[in-house]
Amino acid sequence: MRSSLLRPATPRALLRRPSQPPRRLLPLLAHPSQQPNPPPCRPHSTTTTSSVNETEISHFSSLASSWWDPHGPSRPLHLMNPHRHDFIRSCLSSSPTSPPYSSLTYLDIGCGGGIFAESAARLPATLSITGIDASPVIISVAKSHARRDPSLAQKLSYLNSPIESLVLPPVDIVTCFEVIEHVDYPSQFLGELIKFVRPGGWVVMSTIARTWTSWVTTNLVAEDILKMVPKGTHDWGKYLHEYELREWFSKENSREGKKVWGDARVMGVVFVPGCGWKEVKGSEKIGNYFFGVQRLV
Amino acid sequence: MEALLRRRAVYVCQSCVRSARQPLWRNYSSAPPRPDIYDVVCVGGGPAGLSLLTALRANPITSHLRVALVEAQDLSKIRSWSLPPTKFSNRCSSLTPSSVKFLEQIGAWEHMARDRVQPYQEMQVWDGVSGARIEFDWAGAAPNTGTTIAYMTENLNLTSGLLKRLEELGGVSTFDNARVENITHGEETEELDLREWPVVQLSGGKQLSARLLVGADGANSPVRSFANIEAKGWDYNRHGVVATVELEGEGWGGEFTKIAYQRFLPTGPVAMLPMPGKYSTLVWSTTPSNAALLKSLSPKDFTAMVNAAFTLSTVDLQYMHTQKSGQEEEYSWRMEHTPVDHRAVPQVVTGVQEGTVASFPLKLRHADTYVAERVALVGDAAHTIHPLAGQGLNQGQGDVQSLAKTIEYAVTHGQDIGVGMSLESYVSERYAANHVLLGVCDKLHKLYSFGSGPLVPLRSLGLSAVNALGPLKTFVMNQAAGNGMKVF
Ligand SMILES: Cc1cc2nc3c(=O)[nH]c(=O)nc-3n(C[C@H](O)[C@H](O)[C@H](O)COP(=O)(O)OP(=O)(O)OC[C@H]3O[C@@H](n4cnc5c(N)ncnc54)[C@H](O)[C@@H]3O)c2cc1C
């Protein structure tokens, strides 16, 4: 118990220079306590063999059977899902150069069991969505679950592929929810991810800030005290601040010598036991948040 | 953004329907009936089911859903229902202002025969044994509803209006004159796993697969049985006797201030609810044997019993229930010896419309939950209430409004509208609200069901206390008018 409490504050994490993206990013759901069956938190697993480590992949594979149980460990993710759509809509409507909402293509990186991918495929406005995940077990869960809904087959496809070897024309929206915190080399990972966004399109992510609050809620309370999340789900050292993500994109702009990426949009959300997720202004600084950025050219 | 969502698209597209069917054809050489895949299959075309489908069809966000209606009765007869202005159906309900607002929103209100709807502005409620009265200052308590407490409406006027609106909207696959014979689950094929999808089998062999199966099929809901949802409650051992009656005038308040009357008798409450002109609808909850007697009486004797119910002492009334006939003479004789404040009771009933005396057993039932995987219950399928507060149908409208909103939210967020998770907010919004109301009406019934003993002085005290306690009275009034607490 003691040693695991100490684990998060590894020197590696603490020494990370703020101007550089953290070595590993990592989001998780920061929700202290909850309802009848509090869960764990991690929904989406990671995607790339190079950027995601094997331990993470097997950790999520072990959660596969409960992925779609609304009262199981993935409940917070199920509850989070509608907010993902609200956030995407707010991003799209914030810019006149966004693709029309009536016909969108998506790529969901680290799709897990398909909670987001299925929901996006069901929207009348979606043309197509591809979900990729590094875990073959989870991809098979996703595929098998999708057979339960006849409306999905036409729009939804899954690939068990690392992002590095993915071949896909750029899409309108690249999503990556609760994933980047499991990636070993987030900077390299983001570099791969942005290749799939077409001009006008958006990168939409969610993750969790690396703060004392998030350490207490996700590592101490969720894993050690309440044991609502399997131990080892969170590595606090991998959590990412939204300013770190913003800096990464502005560095991209400097590297390109022009403004390729627009100003980031951020929305902080807090898990309120009994109510689910609520948007709380400013909470991105302390816990879970959404992050969206548009490719301008 | 909203506008973008309005783009019509088919949630269950035809090719999916085909691909779902093909394997079945492949598997069975004997060519069983093909299941047809729908987003919503609604069993029951009563007030609740028709409102739900109308709400879904009228909303651009949900109008792309593929919906079907299954109803045992012949709906074309209900759609073309019409009666002369001097005849009224005996099944009437008082629609609360919030139900009416909802019906306006979904575009059904304008399709109803509005000259047959009677708003009322006052309510007189008293204890038949002690005579204590509850006075309601409606204008002060319900400022947002004007002075109208509720709108008396024939159920057929409502269902006929809903059917006309549905016809105007189009897009509902209607299977009427069709009974649900069985409900099973779908099958697994190579491409699809429909083992959680309900399949409704109709008389005639047709099969409908449902993403969401809605049970709007009344108190004995076959959908509720299929979903293994238990409905707990009890029978009141009371029948509700209904009839359309004619009074000597338009009421003490004239054409524009109509009054609803309700007297609590030891056998149950008797209510006289105003309809247009000189007409009123009677709802009299009483014992099954009293109900049987009332139904057997000649129109003259029945009319006398109705008048007696609002004016004579409970002892006199009890005696008249023992007579096989002759109530008319008995009533006029007893009235000579009974002092009555005529303006405190309904105007004298002069006749009963032929064929309108009927009775229904009364019961209280509440389903343990309103949803199961790919199943939702609305209206009487979910709860059956004592009619004393005239709320059964209104509760169903509240359910439908909430379920339609839940479905809309699910659609805009890509949720599968049939899964339990998507339906959670419907249950949490409606269950407690309905439960409070079922409990209040049940307790009122019980409190007033004793003719003598310690409860009688207590309850007259109770009624006076209710009169004195402003906030509590406001609560009761809000319940009846369906505003404030949002119970209906
Ligand atoms: C005496 C009395 C007075 C009342 N007064 C009032 C009042 O003043 N105000 C008020 O709000 N409410 C009142 N109510 C209650 C009100 O009538 C009901 O709450 C309302 O009708 C319920 O509507 P529903 O659509 O849920 O069910 P129902 O009206 O029962 O409709 C169910 C439908 O399902 C169909 N169905 C059932 N089984 C099958 C099957 N197997 N296959 C195909 N179709 C099927 C039936 O044919 C029916 O059309 C009163 C009730 C009674 C008994």
CSV table of N, CA, C and O in Angstrom, one decimal, chain B residues 176-216:
chain,number,residue,atom,x,y,z
B,176,ASP,N,-53.4,-2.6,-36.7
B,176,ASP,CA,-54.5,-2.6,-35.8
B,176,ASP,C,-55.4,-3.8,-36.1
B,176,ASP,O,-55.1,-4.6,-36.9
B,177,ASN,N,-56.4,-4.0,-35.3
B,177,ASN,CA,-57.2,-5.3,-35.3
B,177,ASN,C,-56.2,-6.4,-35.1
B,177,ASN,O,-56.4,-7.5,-35.6
B,178,ALA,N,-55.1,-6.2,-34.4
B,178,ALA,CA,-54.1,-7.2,-34.3
B,178,ALA,C,-53.7,-7.4,-32.9
B,178,ALA,O,-53.3,-6.4,-32.2
B,179,ARG,N,-53.8,-8.6,-32.4
B,179,ARG,CA,-53.5,-8.8,-31.0
B,179,ARG,C,-52.0,-9.4,-30.9
B,179,ARG,O,-51.6,-10.0,-31.8
B,180,VAL,N,-51.4,-9.0,-29.8
B,180,VAL,CA,-50.1,-9.6,-29.6
B,180,VAL,C,-50.3,-11.0,-29.1
B,180,VAL,O,-51.0,-11.2,-28.1
B,181,GLU,N,-49.8,-12.0,-29.8
B,181,GLU,CA,-50.0,-13.4,-29.4
B,181,GLU,C,-48.8,-13.8,-28.5
B,181,GLU,O,-49.0,-14.6,-27.7
B,182,ASN,N,-47.6,-13.3,-28.8
B,182,ASN,CA,-46.5,-13.8,-28.1
B,182,ASN,C,-45.4,-12.8,-28.3
B,182,ASN,O,-45.3,-12.1,-29.2
B,183,ILE,N,-44.5,-12.7,-27.3
B,183,ILE,CA,-43.3,-11.9,-27.5
B,183,ILE,C,-42.1,-12.8,-27.1
B,183,ILE,O,-42.1,-13.5,-26.1
B,184,THR,N,-41.1,-12.9,-28.0
B,184,THR,CA,-40.0,-13.7,-27.8
B,184,THR,C,-38.7,-12.9,-28.0
B,184,THR,O,-38.8,-11.6,-28.2
B,185,HIS,N,-37.6,-13.5,-28.1
B,185,HIS,CA,-36.3,-12.8,-28.4
B,185,HIS,C,-35.8,-13.2,-29.8
B,185,HIS,O,-36.2,-14.2,-30.2
B,186,GLY,N,-35.0,-12.3,-30.3
B,186,GLY,CA,-34.5,-12.6,-31.7
B,186,GLY,C,-33.4,-13.6,-31.6
B,186,GLY,O,-33.1,-14.2,-30.6
B,187,GLU,N,-32.8,-13.8,-32.8
B,187,GLU,CA,-31.8,-14.9,-32.9
B,187,GLU,C,-30.4,-14.3,-33.3
B,187,GLU,O,-30.3,-13.2,-33.6
B,188,GLU,N,-29.5,-15.2,-33.2
B,188,GLU,CA,-28.1,-14.8,-33.6
B,188,GLU,C,-27.8,-15.4,-34.9
B,188,GLU,O,-28.1,-16.6,-35.2
B,189,THR,N,-27.3,-14.6,-35.8
B,189,THR,CA,-26.9,-15.1,-37.1
B,189,THR,C,-25.5,-14.7,-37.3
B,189,THR,O,-24.8,-14.1,-36.4
B,190,GLU,N,-24.9,-15.0,-38.5
B,190,GLU,CA,-23.5,-14.7,-38.7
B,190,GLU,C,-23.3,-13.2,-38.6
B,190,GLU,O,-22.3,-12.8,-38.0
B,191,GLU,N,-24.2,-12.4,-39.1
B,191,GLU,CA,-23.9,-10.9,-39.1
B,191,GLU,C,-24.5,-10.2,-37.9
B,191,GLU,O,-24.0,-9.2,-37.5
B,192,LEU,N,-25.6,-10.8,-37.4
B,192,LEU,CA,-26.2,-10.0,-36.3
B,192,LEU,C,-26.5,-10.9,-35.1
B,192,LEU,O,-26.7,-12.1,-35.2
B,193,ASP,N,-26.5,-10.2,-34.0
B,193,ASP,CA,-26.8,-10.9,-32.7
B,193,ASP,C,-28.0,-10.2,-32.1
B,193,ASP,O,-27.9,-9.1,-31.5
B,194,LEU,N,-29.2,-10.7,-32.4
B,194,LEU,CA,-30.4,-10.0,-31.9
B,194,LEU,C,-31.1,-10.8,-30.8
B,194,LEU,O,-32.3,-10.7,-30.5
B,195,ARG,N,-30.2,-11.4,-30.0
B,195,ARG,CA,-30.8,-12.3,-28.9
B,195,ARG,C,-31.4,-11.4,-27.8
B,195,ARG,O,-32.1,-11.9,-27.0
B,196,GLU,N,-31.0,-10.1,-27.8
B,196,GLU,CA,-31.7,-9.3,-26.8
B,196,GLU,C,-32.8,-8.5,-27.3
B,196,GLU,O,-33.4,-7.7,-26.6
B,197,TRP,N,-33.1,-8.6,-28.6
B,197,TRP,CA,-34.1,-7.8,-29.2
B,197,TRP,C,-35.5,-8.5,-29.1
B,197,TRP,O,-35.6,-9.7,-29.5
B,198,PRO,N,-36.5,-7.8,-28.5
B,198,PRO,CA,-37.8,-8.5,-28.5
B,198,PRO,C,-38.4,-8.6,-29.9
B,198,PRO,O,-38.2,-7.8,-30.7
B,199,VAL,N,-39.1,-9.7,-30.1
B,199,VAL,CA,-39.8,-10.0,-31.3
B,199,VAL,C,-41.3,-10.1,-31.0
B,199,VAL,O,-41.6,-11.0,-30.2
B,200,VAL,N,-42.1,-9.2,-31.5
B,200,VAL,CA,-43.5,-9.3,-31.2
B,200,VAL,C,-44.2,-10.1,-32.3
B,200,VAL,O,-44.1,-9.8,-33.5
B,201,GLN,N,-44.9,-11.1,-31.9
B,201,GLN,CA,-45.7,-11.9,-32.8
B,201,GLN,C,-47.1,-11.6,-32.8
B,201,GLN,O,-47.8,-11.6,-31.8
B,202,LEU,N,-47.6,-11.2,-34.0
B,202,LEU,CA,-49.0,-10.8,-34.0
B,202,LEU,C,-49.9,-11.9,-34.5
B,202,LEU,O,-49.5,-12.8,-35.2
B,203,SER,N,-51.2,-11.7,-34.1
B,203,SER,CA,-52.2,-12.7,-34.7
B,203,SER,C,-52.1,-12.4,-36.2
B,203,SER,O,-52.1,-11.3,-36.6
B,204,GLY,N,-52.1,-13.5,-37.0
B,204,GLY,CA,-51.9,-13.3,-38.4
B,204,GLY,C,-50.5,-13.7,-38.8
B,204,GLY,O,-50.2,-13.7,-40.0
B,205,GLY,N,-49.6,-13.8,-37.8
B,205,GLY,CA,-48.2,-14.3,-38.2
B,205,GLY,C,-47.2,-13.3,-38.3
B,205,GLY,O,-46.0,-13.6,-38.4
B,206,LYS,N,-47.5,-12.0,-38.4
B,206,LYS,CA,-46.5,-11.0,-38.6
B,206,LYS,C,-45.6,-10.9,-37.4
B,206,LYS,O,-46.0,-11.1,-36.3
B,207,GLN,N,-44.3,-10.7,-37.6
B,207,GLN,CA,-43.3,-10.6,-36.5
B,207,GLN,C,-42.6,-9.2,-36.6
B,207,GLN,O,-42.1,-8.8,-37.7
B,208,LEU,N,-42.5,-8.5,-35.5
B,208,LEU,CA,-41.8,-7.2,-35.5
B,208,LEU,C,-40.7,-7.3,-34.5
B,208,LEU,O,-40.9,-7.6,-33.3
B,209,SER,N,-39.4,-7.0,-34.9
B,209,SER,CA,-38.3,-6.9,-34.0
B,209,SER,C,-38.2,-5.5,-33.5
B,209,SER,O,-38.3,-4.6,-34.3
B,210,ALA,N,-37.9,-5.4,-32.2
B,210,ALA,CA,-37.9,-4.0,-31.7
B,210,ALA,C,-36.6,-3.7,-31.0
B,210,ALA,O,-36.1,-4.4,-30.1
B,211,ARG,N,-36.0,-2.6,-31.4
B,211,ARG,CA,-34.8,-2.0,-30.7
B,211,ARG,C,-35.3,-1.6,-29.3
B,211,ARG,O,-34.7,-1.9,-28.3
B,212,LEU,N,-36.5,-0.9,-29.3
B,212,LEU,CA,-37.2,-0.6,-28.0
B,212,LEU,C,-38.7,-1.0,-28.1
B,212,LEU,O,-39.4,-0.5,-29.0
B,213,LEU,N,-39.1,-1.9,-27.2
B,213,LEU,CA,-40.5,-2.3,-27.2
B,213,LEU,C,-41.2,-1.5,-26.1
B,213,LEU,O,-40.8,-1.5,-24.9
B,214,VAL,N,-42.2,-0.7,-26.5
B,214,VAL,CA,-42.9,0.1,-25.5
B,214,VAL,C,-44.2,-0.6,-25.1
B,214,VAL,O,-45.0,-0.9,-26.0
B,215,GLY,N,-44.4,-0.8,-23.9
B,215,GLY,CA,-45.7,-1.3,-23.4
B,215,GLY,C,-46.6,-0.2,-23.0
B,215,GLY,O,-46.4,0.4,-21.9
B,216,ALA,N,-47.5,0.1,-23.9
B,216,ALA,CA,-48.5,1.1,-23.6
B,216,ALA,C,-49.9,0.4,-23.6
B,216,ALA,O,-50.9,0.9,-24.1
